[in-house]
Coordinates of C-alpha atoms and ligand atoms in Angstrom, one line a residue:
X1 CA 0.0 0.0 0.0
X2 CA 1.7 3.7 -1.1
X3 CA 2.1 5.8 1.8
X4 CA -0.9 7.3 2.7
X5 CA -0.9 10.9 2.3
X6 CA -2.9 12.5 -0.9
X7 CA -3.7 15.9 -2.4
X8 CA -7.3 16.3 -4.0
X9 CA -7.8 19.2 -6.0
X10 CA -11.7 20.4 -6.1
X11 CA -13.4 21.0 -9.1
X12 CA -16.7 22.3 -8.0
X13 CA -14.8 24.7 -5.3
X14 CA -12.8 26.1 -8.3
X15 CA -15.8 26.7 -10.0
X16 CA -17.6 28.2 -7.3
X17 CA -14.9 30.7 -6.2
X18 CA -14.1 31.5 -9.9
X19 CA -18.2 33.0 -9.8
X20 CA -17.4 34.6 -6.4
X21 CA -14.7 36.7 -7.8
X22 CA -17.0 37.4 -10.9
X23 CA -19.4 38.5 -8.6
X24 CA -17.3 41.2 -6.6
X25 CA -16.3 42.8 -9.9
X26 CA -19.2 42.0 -12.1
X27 CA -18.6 44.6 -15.1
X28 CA -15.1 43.5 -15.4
X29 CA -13.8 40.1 -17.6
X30 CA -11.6 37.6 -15.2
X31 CA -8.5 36.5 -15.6
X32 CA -8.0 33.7 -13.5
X33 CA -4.3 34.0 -12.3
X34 CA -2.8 29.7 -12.9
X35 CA 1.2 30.8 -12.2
X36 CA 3.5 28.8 -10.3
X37 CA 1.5 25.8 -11.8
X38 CA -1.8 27.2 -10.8
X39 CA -0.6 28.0 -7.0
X40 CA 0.8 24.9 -6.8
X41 CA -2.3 22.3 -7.8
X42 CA -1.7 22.0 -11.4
X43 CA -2.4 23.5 -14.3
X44 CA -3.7 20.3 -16.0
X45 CA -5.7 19.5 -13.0
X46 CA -7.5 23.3 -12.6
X47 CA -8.3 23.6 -15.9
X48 CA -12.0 21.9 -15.9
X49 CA -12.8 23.8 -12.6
X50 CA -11.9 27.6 -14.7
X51 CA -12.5 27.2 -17.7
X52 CA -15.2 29.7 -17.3
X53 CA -12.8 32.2 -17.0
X54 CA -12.7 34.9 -19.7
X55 CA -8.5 34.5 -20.2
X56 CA -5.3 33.2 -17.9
X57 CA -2.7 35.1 -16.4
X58 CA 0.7 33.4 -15.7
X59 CA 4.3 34.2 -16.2
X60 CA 6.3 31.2 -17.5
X61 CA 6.3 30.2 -21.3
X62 CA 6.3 26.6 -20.9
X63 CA 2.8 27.4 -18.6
X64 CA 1.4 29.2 -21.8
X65 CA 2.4 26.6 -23.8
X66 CA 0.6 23.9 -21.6
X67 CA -2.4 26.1 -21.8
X68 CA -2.5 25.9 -25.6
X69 CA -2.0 22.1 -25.1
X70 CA -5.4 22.0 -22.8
X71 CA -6.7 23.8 -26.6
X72 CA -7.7 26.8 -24.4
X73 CA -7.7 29.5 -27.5
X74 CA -8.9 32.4 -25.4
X75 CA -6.9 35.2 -23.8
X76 CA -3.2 34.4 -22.1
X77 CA -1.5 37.4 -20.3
X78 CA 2.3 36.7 -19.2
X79 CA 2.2 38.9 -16.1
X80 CA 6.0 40.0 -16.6
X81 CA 6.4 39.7 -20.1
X82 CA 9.2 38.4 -22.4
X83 CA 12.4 37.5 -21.0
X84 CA 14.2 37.5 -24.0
X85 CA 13.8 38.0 -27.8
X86 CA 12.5 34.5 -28.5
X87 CA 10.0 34.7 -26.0
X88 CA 8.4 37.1 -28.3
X89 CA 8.5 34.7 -31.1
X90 CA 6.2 32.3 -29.1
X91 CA 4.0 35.5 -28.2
X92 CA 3.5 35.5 -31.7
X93 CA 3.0 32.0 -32.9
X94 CA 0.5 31.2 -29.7
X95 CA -1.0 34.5 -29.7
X96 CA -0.2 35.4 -26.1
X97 CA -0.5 38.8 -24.7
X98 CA 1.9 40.7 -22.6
X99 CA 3.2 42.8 -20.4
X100 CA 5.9 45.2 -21.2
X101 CA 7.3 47.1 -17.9
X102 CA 10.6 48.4 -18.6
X103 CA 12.4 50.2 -21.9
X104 CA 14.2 47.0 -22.9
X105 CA 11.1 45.1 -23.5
X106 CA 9.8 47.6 -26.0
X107 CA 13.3 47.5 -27.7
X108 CA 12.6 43.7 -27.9
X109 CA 9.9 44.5 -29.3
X110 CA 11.0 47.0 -31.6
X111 CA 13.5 44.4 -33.4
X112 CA 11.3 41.8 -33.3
X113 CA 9.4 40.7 -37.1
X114 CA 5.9 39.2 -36.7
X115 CA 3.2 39.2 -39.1
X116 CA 0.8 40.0 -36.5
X117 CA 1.3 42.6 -34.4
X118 CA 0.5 42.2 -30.5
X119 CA -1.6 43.4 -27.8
X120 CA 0.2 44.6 -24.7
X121 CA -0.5 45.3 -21.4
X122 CA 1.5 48.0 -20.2
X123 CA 2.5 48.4 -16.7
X124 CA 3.0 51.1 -14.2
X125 CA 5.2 51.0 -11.2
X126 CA 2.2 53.0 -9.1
X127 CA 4.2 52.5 -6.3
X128 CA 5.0 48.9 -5.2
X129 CA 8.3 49.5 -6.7
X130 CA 8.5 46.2 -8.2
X131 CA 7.6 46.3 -12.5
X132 CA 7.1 48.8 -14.0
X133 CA 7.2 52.6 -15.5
X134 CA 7.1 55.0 -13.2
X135 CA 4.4 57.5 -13.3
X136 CA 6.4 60.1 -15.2
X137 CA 7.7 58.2 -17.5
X138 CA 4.5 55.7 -17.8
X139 CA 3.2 58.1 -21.3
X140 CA 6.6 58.4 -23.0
X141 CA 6.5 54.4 -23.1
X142 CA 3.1 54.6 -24.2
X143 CA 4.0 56.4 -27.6
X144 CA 7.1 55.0 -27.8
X145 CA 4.8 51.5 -27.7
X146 CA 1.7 53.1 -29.8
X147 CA 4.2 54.5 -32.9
X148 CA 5.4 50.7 -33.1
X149 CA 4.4 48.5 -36.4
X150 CA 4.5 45.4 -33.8
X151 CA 2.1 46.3 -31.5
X152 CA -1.7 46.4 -32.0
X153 CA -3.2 47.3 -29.4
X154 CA -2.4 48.8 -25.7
X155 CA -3.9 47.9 -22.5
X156 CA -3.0 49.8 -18.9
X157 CA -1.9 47.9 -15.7
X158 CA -1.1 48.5 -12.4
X159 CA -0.6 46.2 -9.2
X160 CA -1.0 47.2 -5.8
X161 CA 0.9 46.6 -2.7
X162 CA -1.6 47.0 -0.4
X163 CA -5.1 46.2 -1.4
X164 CA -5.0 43.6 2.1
X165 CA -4.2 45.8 4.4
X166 CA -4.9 49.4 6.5
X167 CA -2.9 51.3 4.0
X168 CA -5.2 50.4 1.2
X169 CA -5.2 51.4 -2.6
X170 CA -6.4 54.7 -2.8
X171 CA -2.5 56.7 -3.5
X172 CA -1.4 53.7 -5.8
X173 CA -5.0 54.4 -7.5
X174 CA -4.8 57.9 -8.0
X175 CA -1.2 58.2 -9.2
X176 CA -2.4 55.6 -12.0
X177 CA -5.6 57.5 -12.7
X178 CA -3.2 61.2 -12.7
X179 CA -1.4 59.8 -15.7
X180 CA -3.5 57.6 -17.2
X181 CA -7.0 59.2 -17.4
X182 CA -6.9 60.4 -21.2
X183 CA -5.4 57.3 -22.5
X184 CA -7.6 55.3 -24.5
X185 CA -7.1 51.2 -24.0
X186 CA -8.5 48.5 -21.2
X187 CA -7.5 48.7 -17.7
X188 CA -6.4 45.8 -15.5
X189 CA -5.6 46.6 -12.0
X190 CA -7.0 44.9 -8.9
X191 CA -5.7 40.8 -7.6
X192 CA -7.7 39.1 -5.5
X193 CA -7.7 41.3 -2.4
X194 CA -8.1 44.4 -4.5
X195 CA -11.1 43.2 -6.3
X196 CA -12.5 41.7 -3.0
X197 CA -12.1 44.6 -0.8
X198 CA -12.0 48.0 -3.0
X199 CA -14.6 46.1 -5.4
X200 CA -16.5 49.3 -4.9
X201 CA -14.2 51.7 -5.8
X202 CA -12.2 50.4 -8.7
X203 CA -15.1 47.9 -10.5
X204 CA -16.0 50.6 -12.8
X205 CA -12.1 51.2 -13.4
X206 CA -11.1 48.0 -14.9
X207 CA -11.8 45.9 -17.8
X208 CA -10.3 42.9 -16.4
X209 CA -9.6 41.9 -12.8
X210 CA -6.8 38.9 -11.9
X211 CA -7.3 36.9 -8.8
X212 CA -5.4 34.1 -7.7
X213 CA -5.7 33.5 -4.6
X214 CA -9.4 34.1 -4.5
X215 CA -10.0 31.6 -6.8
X216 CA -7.8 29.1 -4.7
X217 CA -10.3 29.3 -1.6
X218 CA -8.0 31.0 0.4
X219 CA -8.9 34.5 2.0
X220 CA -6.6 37.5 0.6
X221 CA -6.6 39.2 4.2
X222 CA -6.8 36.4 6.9
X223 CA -6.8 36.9 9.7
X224 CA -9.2 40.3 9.3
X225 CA -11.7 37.9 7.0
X226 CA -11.4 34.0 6.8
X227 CA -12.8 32.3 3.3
X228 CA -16.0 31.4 4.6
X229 CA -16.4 35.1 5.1
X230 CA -15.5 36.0 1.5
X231 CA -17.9 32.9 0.6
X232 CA -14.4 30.6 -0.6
X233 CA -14.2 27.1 -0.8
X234 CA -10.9 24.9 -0.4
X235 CA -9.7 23.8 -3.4
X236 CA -7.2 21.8 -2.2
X237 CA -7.1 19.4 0.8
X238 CA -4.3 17.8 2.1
X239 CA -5.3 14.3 4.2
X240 CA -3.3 11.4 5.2
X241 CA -3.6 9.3 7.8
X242 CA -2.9 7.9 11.4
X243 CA -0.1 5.3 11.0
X244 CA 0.6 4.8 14.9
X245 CA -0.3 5.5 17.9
X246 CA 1.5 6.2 21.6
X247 CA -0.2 6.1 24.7
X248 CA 1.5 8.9 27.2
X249 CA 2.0 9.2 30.7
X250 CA 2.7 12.1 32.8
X251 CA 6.2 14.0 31.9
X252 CA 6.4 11.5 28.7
X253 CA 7.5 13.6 25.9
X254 CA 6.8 14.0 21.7
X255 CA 9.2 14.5 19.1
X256 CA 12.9 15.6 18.5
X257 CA 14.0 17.9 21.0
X258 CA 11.4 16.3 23.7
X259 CA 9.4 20.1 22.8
X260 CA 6.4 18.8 24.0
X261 CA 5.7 17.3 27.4
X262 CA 2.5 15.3 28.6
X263 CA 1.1 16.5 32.0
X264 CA -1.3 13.3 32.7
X265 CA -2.2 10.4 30.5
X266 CA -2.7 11.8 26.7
X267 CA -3.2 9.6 23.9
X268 CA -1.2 10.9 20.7
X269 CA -1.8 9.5 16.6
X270 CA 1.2 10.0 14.5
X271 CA 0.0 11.1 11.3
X272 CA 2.1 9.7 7.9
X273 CA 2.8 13.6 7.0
X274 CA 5.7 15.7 7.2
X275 CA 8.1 19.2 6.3
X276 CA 8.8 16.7 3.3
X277 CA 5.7 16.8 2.1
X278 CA 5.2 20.4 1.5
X279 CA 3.5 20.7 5.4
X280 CA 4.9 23.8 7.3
X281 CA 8.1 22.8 9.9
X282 CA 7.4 26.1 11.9
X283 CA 3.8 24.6 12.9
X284 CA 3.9 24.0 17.0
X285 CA 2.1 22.9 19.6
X286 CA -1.7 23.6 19.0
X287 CA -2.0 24.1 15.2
X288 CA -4.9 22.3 14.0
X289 CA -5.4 19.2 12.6
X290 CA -8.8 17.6 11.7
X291 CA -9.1 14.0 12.8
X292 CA -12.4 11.9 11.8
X293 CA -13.1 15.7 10.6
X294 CA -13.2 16.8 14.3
X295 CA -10.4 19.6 15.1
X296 CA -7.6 18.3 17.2
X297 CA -4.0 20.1 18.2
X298 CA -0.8 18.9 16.8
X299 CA 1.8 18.4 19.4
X300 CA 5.5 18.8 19.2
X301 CA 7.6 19.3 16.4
X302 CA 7.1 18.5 12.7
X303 CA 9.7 15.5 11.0
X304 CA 10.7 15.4 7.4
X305 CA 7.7 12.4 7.6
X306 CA 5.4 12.8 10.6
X307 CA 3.4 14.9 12.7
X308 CA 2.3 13.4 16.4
X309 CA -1.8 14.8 17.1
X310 CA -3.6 14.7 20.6
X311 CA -6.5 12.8 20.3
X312 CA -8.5 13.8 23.3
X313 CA -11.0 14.6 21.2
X314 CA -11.8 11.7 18.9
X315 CA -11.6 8.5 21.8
X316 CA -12.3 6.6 18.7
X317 CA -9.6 7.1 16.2
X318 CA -6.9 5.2 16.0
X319 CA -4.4 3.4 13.0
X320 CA -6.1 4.3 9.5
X321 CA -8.1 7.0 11.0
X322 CA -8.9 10.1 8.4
X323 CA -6.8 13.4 9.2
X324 CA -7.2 16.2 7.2
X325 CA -3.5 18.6 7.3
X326 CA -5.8 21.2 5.4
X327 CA -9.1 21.2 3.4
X328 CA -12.2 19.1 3.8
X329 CA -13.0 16.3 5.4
X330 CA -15.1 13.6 4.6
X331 CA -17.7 14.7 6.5
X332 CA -17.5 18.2 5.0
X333 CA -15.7 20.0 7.8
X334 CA -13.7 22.5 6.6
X335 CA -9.7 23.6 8.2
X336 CA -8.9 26.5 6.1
X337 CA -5.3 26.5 4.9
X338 CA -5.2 30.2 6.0
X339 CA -5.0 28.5 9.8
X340 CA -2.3 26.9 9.2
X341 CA -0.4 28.7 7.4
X342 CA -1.2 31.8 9.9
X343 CA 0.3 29.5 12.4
X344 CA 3.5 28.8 10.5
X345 CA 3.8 33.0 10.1
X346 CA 3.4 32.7 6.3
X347 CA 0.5 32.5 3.8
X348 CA -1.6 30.3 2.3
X349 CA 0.0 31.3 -1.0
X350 CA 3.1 29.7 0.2
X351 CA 1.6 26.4 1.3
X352 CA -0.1 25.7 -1.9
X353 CA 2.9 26.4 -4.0
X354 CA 5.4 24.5 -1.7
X355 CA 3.4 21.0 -1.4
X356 CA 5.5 18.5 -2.4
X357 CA 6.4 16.2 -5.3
X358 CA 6.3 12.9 -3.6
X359 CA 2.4 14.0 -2.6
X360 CA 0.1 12.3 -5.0
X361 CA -2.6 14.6 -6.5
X362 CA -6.5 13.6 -7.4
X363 CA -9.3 16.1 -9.3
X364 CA -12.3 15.3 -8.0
Ligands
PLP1 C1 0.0 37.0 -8.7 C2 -0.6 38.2 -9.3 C3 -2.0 38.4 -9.2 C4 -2.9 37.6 -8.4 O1 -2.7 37.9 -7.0 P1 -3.6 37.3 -5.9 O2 -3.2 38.0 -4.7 O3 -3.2 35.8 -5.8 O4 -5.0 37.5 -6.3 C5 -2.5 39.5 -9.9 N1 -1.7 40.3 -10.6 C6 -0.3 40.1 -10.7 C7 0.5 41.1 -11.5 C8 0.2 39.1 -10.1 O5 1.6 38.8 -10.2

């Protein structure tokens, strides 16, 4: 029997937030954002679940590519562009769109020979200071880009740094607006947390919005809003199960380093999932883990293979006994990935992306 840890990627959930982030920007088209191998659960493996989607955003070329291969023949947007010269050569031949942020991508451009010219999405550095023109140099690029016999058509973009937080959008938004308000051409400009949070405010300012992590089921701003506030749904649970179990007396203690100790008689499952399969080493005592679908606390520290759970509260479970790391259970209880990623001091984002090879994957 293979080891008993296993990824399933949800269909219906994809689907479902996909219309939830429709529905917070509803005049706008969608791209759904599939990079780093669509957060991490596979491009292949999302693509049923958006397909609804109006186009997808990614950054690598061999993504695009696999896109074409799926015979999706709508919209692609490279989020950062072309890398080099050739890249603009497969721009051309699989008619993706893309982003030009910096004077050496229109020179690129500007020496590159394509029948059909391309649309581009170009991007202002609003003030995240990460791609693209700054403001006062955002129009010269624009007519530099306009006069060229490559390019057909131009859109505007902008990202912001804070759409999750206290600081909000409102400067980045107005120093976009300042320079781009007589420019004629589509706007893109809000991610998940943007469109979810300023909906309101910059809806009837774009033409397209691109969330990811929406769209993954995990919230934008956790802690301040889970997913079931933004109306989410996991897309991806991570369950194994309970491959042994200890019975503890008082002062016995868990794990490497002993970081744990038992103060009376505590029954422990040691659950066939570990740092090497993509689950967080900087989890403690007390993150949660779902057992039978009933929440339970991880004690001790995380191994490369195995995590060690107090089972107080499921008397029942014992060897082969469902845990869920993150996701849903079988019974439909939820543990939000937010949780534990919030208790490993990263993201969700991260999570996704970083589980691991040697963790098979289902679409169900
Ligand atoms: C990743 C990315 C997004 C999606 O961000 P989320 O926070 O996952 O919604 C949108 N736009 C750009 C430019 C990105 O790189």
């Amino acid at each position: 029997m293979p080891r008993p840890i296993l990824a399933t990627i949800h269909t219906a959930a994809l689907q479902s937030n996909l219309a939830r982030a429709r529905a917070a920007a509803p005049d706008a088209r969608v791209w759904a954002v599939v990079k780093a191998n669509a957060y991490g659960h596979g491009i292949e493996r999302v693509f049923e679940g958006l397909r609804g989607a109006d186009g997808f955003a990614l950054l690598d070329l061999d993504e695009a590519r696999r896109m074409r291969a799926l015979d999706w023949r709508g919209p692609i947007l490279l989020l950062e562009g072309c890398f080099e010269l050739r890249d603009l050569e497969l721009c051309s031949r699989l008619g993706l769109w893309h982003t030009v942020h910096c004077d050496e991508q229109v020179d690129m451009l500007a020496t590159h020979k394509t029948q059909l010219p391309h649309r581009v999405f170009l991007k202002m550095n609003s003030g995240m200071n990460r791609l693209g023109f700054a403001p006062e140099r955002y129009r010269a690029a624009w007519t530099r880009l306009n006069a060229l016999p490559q390019v057909e058509e131009i859109s505007l973009m902008t990202h912001f740094s804070d759409a999750d937080g206290p600081k909000g959008i409102a400067a980045q938004l107005h120093a976009f607006e300042a320079v781009t308000h007589d420019l004629p051409g589509e706007r893109t400009l809000s991610n998940s947390a943007a469109a979810l949070r300023h909906g309101a405010v910059v809806t009837d300012k774009s033409d397209w919005v691109r969330p990811g992590i929406a769209v993954y089921g995990s919230s934008p701003d956790f802690p301040e809003h889970t997913a079931a506030d933004w109306e989410l749904q996991p897309t991806m649970t991570l369950s194994s199960k309970i491959i042994g179990v200890q019975n503890l007396v008082a002062g016995d203690t868990v794990g490497y380093g002993s970081s744990f100790s038992a103060d009376g008689p505590l029954r422990i499952g040691v659950v066939a999932c570990g740092y090497a399969d993509g689950y967080p080493r900087h989890c403690t005592t007390g993150t949660p883990v779902m057992v039978n679908g009933v929440r339970c606390r991880m004690v001790g520290r995380v191994s490369m293979d195995m995590i060690t759970v107090d089972l107080t509260p499921v008397p029942e479970a014992g060897i082969g006994s469902e845990v869920t790391l993150w996701g849903q259970s079988s019974t439909g209880a939820v543990l939000s990935i937010d949780e534990i990623a919030h208790a490993a001091g990263t993201v969700g984002y991260e999570l996704m992306c970083a589980l691991a090879l040697r963790v098979p994957v289902v679409a169900a």
